[in-house]
GROMACS .gro file of N, CA and C in nm:
model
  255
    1UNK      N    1  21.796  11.096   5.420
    1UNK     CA    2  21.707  11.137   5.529
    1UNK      C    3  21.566  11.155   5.474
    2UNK      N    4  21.446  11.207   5.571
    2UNK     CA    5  21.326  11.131   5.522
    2UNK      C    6  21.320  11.282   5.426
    3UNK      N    7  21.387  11.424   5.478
    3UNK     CA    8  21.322  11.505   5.416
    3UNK      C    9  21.447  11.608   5.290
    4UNK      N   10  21.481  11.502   5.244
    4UNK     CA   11  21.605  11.528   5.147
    4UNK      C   12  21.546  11.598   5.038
    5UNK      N   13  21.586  11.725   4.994
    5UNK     CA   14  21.513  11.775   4.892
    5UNK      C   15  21.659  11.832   4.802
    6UNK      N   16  21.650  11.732   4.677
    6UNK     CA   17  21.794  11.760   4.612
    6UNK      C   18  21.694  11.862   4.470
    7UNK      N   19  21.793  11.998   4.528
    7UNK     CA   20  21.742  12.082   4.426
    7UNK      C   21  21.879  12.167   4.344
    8UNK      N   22  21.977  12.097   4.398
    8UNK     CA   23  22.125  12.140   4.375
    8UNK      C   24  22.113  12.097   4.232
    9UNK      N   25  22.088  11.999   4.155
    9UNK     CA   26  22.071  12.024   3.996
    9UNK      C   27  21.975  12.075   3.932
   10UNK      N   28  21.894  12.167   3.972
   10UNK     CA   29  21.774  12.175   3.937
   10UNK      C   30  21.771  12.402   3.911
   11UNK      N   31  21.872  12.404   4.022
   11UNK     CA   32  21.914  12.582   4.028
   11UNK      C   33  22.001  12.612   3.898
   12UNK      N   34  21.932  12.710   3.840
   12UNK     CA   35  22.047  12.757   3.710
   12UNK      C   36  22.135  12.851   3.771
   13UNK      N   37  22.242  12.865   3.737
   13UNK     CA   38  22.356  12.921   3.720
   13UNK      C   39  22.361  13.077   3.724
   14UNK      N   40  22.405  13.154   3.814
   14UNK     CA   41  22.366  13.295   3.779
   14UNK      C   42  22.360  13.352   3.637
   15UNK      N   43  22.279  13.414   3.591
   15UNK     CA   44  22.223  13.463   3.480
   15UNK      C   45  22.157  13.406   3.409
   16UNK      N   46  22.152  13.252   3.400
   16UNK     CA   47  22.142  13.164   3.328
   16UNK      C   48  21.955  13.191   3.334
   17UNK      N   49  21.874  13.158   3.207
   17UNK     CA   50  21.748  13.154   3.198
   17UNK      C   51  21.709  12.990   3.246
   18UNK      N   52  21.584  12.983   3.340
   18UNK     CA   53  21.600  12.831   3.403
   18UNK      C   54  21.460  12.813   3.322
   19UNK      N   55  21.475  12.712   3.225
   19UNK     CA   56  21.379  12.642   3.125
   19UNK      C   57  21.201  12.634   3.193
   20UNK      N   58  21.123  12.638   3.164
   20UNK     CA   59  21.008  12.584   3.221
   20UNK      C   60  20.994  12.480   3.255
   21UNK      N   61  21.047  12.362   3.200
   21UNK     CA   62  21.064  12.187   3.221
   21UNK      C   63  21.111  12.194   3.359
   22UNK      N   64  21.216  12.288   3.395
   22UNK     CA   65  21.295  12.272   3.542
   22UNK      C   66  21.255  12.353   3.623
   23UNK      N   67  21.190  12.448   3.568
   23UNK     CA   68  21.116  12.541   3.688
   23UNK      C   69  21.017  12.451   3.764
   24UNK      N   70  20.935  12.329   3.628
   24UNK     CA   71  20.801  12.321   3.749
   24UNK      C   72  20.856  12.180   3.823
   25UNK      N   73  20.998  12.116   3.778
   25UNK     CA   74  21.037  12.013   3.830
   25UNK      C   75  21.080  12.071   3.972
   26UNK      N   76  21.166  12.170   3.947
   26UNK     CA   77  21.172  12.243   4.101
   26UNK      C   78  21.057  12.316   4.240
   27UNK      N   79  20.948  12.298   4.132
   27UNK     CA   80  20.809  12.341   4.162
   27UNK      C   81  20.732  12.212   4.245
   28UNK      N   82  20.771  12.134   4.164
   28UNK     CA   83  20.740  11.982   4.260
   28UNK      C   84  20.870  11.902   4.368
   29UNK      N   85  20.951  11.940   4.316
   29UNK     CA   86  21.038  11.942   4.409
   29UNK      C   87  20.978  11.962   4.597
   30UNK      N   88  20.993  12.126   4.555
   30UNK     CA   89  20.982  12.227   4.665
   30UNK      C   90  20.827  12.175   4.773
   31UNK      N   91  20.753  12.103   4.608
   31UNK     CA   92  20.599  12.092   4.697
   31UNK      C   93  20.616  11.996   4.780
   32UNK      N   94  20.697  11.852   4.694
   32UNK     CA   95  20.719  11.724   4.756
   32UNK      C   96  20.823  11.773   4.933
   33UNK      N   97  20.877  11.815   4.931
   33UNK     CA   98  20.946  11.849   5.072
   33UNK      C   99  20.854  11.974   5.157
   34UNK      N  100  20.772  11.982   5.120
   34UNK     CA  101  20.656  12.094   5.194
   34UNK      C  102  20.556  11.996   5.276
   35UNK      N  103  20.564  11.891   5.180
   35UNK     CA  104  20.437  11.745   5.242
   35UNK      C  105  20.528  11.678   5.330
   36UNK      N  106  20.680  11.639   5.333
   36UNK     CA  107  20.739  11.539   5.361
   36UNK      C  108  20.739  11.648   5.496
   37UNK      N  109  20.705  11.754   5.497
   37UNK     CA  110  20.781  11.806   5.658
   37UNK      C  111  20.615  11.799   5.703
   38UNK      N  112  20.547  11.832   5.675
   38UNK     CA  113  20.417  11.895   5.697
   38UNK      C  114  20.378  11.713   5.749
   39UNK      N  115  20.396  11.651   5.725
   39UNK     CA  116  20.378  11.475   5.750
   39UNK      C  117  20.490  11.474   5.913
   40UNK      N  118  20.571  11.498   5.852
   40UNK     CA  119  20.706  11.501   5.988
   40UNK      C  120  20.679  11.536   6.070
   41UNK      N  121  20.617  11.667   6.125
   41UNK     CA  122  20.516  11.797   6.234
   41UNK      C  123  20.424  11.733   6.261
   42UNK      N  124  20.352  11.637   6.157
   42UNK     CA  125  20.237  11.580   6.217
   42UNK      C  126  20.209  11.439   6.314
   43UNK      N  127  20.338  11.368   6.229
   43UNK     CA  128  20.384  11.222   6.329
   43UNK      C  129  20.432  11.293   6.456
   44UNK      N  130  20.507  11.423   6.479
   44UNK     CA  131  20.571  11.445   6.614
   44UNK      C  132  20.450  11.489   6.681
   45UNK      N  133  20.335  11.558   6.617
   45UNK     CA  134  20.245  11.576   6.739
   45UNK      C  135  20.196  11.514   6.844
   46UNK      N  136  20.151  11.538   6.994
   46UNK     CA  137  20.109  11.441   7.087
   46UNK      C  138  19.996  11.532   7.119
   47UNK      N  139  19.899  11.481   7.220
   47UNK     CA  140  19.777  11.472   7.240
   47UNK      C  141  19.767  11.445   7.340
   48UNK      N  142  19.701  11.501   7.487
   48UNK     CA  143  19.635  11.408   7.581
   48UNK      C  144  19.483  11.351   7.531
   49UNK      N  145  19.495  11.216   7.526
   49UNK     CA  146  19.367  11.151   7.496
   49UNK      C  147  19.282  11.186   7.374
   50UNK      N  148  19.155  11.286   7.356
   50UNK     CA  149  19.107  11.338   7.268
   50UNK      C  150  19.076  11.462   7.274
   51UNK      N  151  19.249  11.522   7.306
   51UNK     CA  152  19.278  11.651   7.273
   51UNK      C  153  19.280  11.701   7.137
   52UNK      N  154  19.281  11.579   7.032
   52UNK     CA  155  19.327  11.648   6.919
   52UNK      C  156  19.272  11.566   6.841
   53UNK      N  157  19.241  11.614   6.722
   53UNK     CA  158  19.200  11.555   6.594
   53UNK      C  159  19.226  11.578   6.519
   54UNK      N  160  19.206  11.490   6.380
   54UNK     CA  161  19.288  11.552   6.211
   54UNK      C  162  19.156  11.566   6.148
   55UNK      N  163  19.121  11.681   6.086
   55UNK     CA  164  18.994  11.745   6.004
   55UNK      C  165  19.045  11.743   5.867
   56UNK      N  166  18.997  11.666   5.788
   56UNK     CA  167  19.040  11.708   5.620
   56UNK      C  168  18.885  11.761   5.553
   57UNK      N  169  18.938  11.878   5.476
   57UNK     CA  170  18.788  11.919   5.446
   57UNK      C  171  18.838  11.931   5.287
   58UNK      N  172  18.758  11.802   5.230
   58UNK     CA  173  18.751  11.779   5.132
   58UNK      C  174  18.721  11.922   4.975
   59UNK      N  175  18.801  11.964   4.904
   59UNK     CA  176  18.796  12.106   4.785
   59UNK      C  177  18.663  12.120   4.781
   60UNK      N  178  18.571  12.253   4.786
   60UNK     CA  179  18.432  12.243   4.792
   60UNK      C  180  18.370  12.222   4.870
   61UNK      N  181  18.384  12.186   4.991
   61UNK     CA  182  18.271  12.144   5.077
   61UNK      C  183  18.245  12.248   5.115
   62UNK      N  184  18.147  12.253   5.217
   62UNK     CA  185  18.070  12.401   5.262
   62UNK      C  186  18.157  12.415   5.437
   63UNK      N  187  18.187  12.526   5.414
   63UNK     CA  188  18.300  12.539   5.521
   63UNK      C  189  18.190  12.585   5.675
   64UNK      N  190  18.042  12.626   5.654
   64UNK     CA  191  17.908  12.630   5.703
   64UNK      C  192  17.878  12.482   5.780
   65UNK      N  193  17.929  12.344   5.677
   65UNK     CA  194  17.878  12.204   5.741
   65UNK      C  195  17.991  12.147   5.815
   66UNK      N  196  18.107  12.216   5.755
   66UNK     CA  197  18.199  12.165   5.872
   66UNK      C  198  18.247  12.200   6.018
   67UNK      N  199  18.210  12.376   5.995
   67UNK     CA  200  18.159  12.453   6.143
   67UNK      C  201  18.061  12.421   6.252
   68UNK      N  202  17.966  12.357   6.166
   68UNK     CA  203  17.865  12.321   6.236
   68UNK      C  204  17.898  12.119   6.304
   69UNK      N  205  17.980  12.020   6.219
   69UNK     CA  206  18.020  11.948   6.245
   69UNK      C  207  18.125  11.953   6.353
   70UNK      N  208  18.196  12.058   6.367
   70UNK     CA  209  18.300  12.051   6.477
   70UNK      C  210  18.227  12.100   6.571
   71UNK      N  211  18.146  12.232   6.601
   71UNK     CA  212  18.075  12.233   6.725
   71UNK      C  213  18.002  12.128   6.771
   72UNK      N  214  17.948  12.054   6.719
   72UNK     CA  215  17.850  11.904   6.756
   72UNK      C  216  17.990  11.861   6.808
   73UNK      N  217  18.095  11.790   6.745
   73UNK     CA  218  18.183  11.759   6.829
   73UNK      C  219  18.217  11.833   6.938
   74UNK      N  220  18.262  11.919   6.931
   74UNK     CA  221  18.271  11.974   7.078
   74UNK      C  222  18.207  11.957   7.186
   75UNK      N  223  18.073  11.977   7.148
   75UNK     CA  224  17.954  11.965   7.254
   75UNK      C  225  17.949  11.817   7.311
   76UNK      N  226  17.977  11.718   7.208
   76UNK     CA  227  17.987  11.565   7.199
   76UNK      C  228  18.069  11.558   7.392
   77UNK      N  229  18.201  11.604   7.309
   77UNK     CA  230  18.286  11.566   7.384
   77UNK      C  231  18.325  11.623   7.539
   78UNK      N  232  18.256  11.775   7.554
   78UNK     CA  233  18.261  11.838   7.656
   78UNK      C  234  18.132  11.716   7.737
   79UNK      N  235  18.010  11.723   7.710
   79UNK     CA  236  17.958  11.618   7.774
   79UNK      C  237  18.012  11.495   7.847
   80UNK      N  238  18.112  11.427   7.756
   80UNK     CA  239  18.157  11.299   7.835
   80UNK      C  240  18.211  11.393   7.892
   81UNK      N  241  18.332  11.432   7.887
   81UNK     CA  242  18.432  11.496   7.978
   81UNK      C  243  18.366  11.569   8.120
   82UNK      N  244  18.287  11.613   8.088
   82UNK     CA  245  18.126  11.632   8.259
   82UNK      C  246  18.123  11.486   8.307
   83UNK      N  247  18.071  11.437   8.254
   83UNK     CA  248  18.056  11.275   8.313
   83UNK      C  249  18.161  11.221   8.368
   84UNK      N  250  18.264  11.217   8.311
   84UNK     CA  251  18.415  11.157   8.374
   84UNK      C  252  18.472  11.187   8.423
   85UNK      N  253  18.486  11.376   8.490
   85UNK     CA  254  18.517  11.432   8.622
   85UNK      C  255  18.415  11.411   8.717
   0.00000   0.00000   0.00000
């Protein structure tokens, strides 16, 4: 299945100390099935028209230029949406 996360060899054994090698393999594990659902939620989303958009805000950017980029959109789009009622 798309979101198979085999971590059944990867769990130590009660008491057992679980190595660092397998902790962070289980560490990527856990991340890789965090994306595979987080992808899954996102293909099921629907939208009327340009109800919705995907924003990636690139590590660092100024969270100031992207506030200010989505209100311009907004404003963008409330305009047509006046026009087309």
């Amino acid at each position: 299945s798309f979101l198979t996360l085999n971590i059944c060899n990867l769990q130590p054994k009660p008491g057992a100390i679980m190595s660092e090698q397998n902790q962070e393999e289980l560490d990527k594990q856990i991340e890789i099935f965090k994306v595979k659902k987080l992808i899954k939620n996102l293909e099921a989303a629907r939208g009327n028209g340009t109800s919705m958009i995907s924003l990636i805000i690139p590590p660092g950017d100024q969270l100031s230029r992207v506030n200010k980029m989505l209100s311009d959109e907004y404003g963008t789009a409330s305009n047509i949406k006046s026009r087309v009622n």
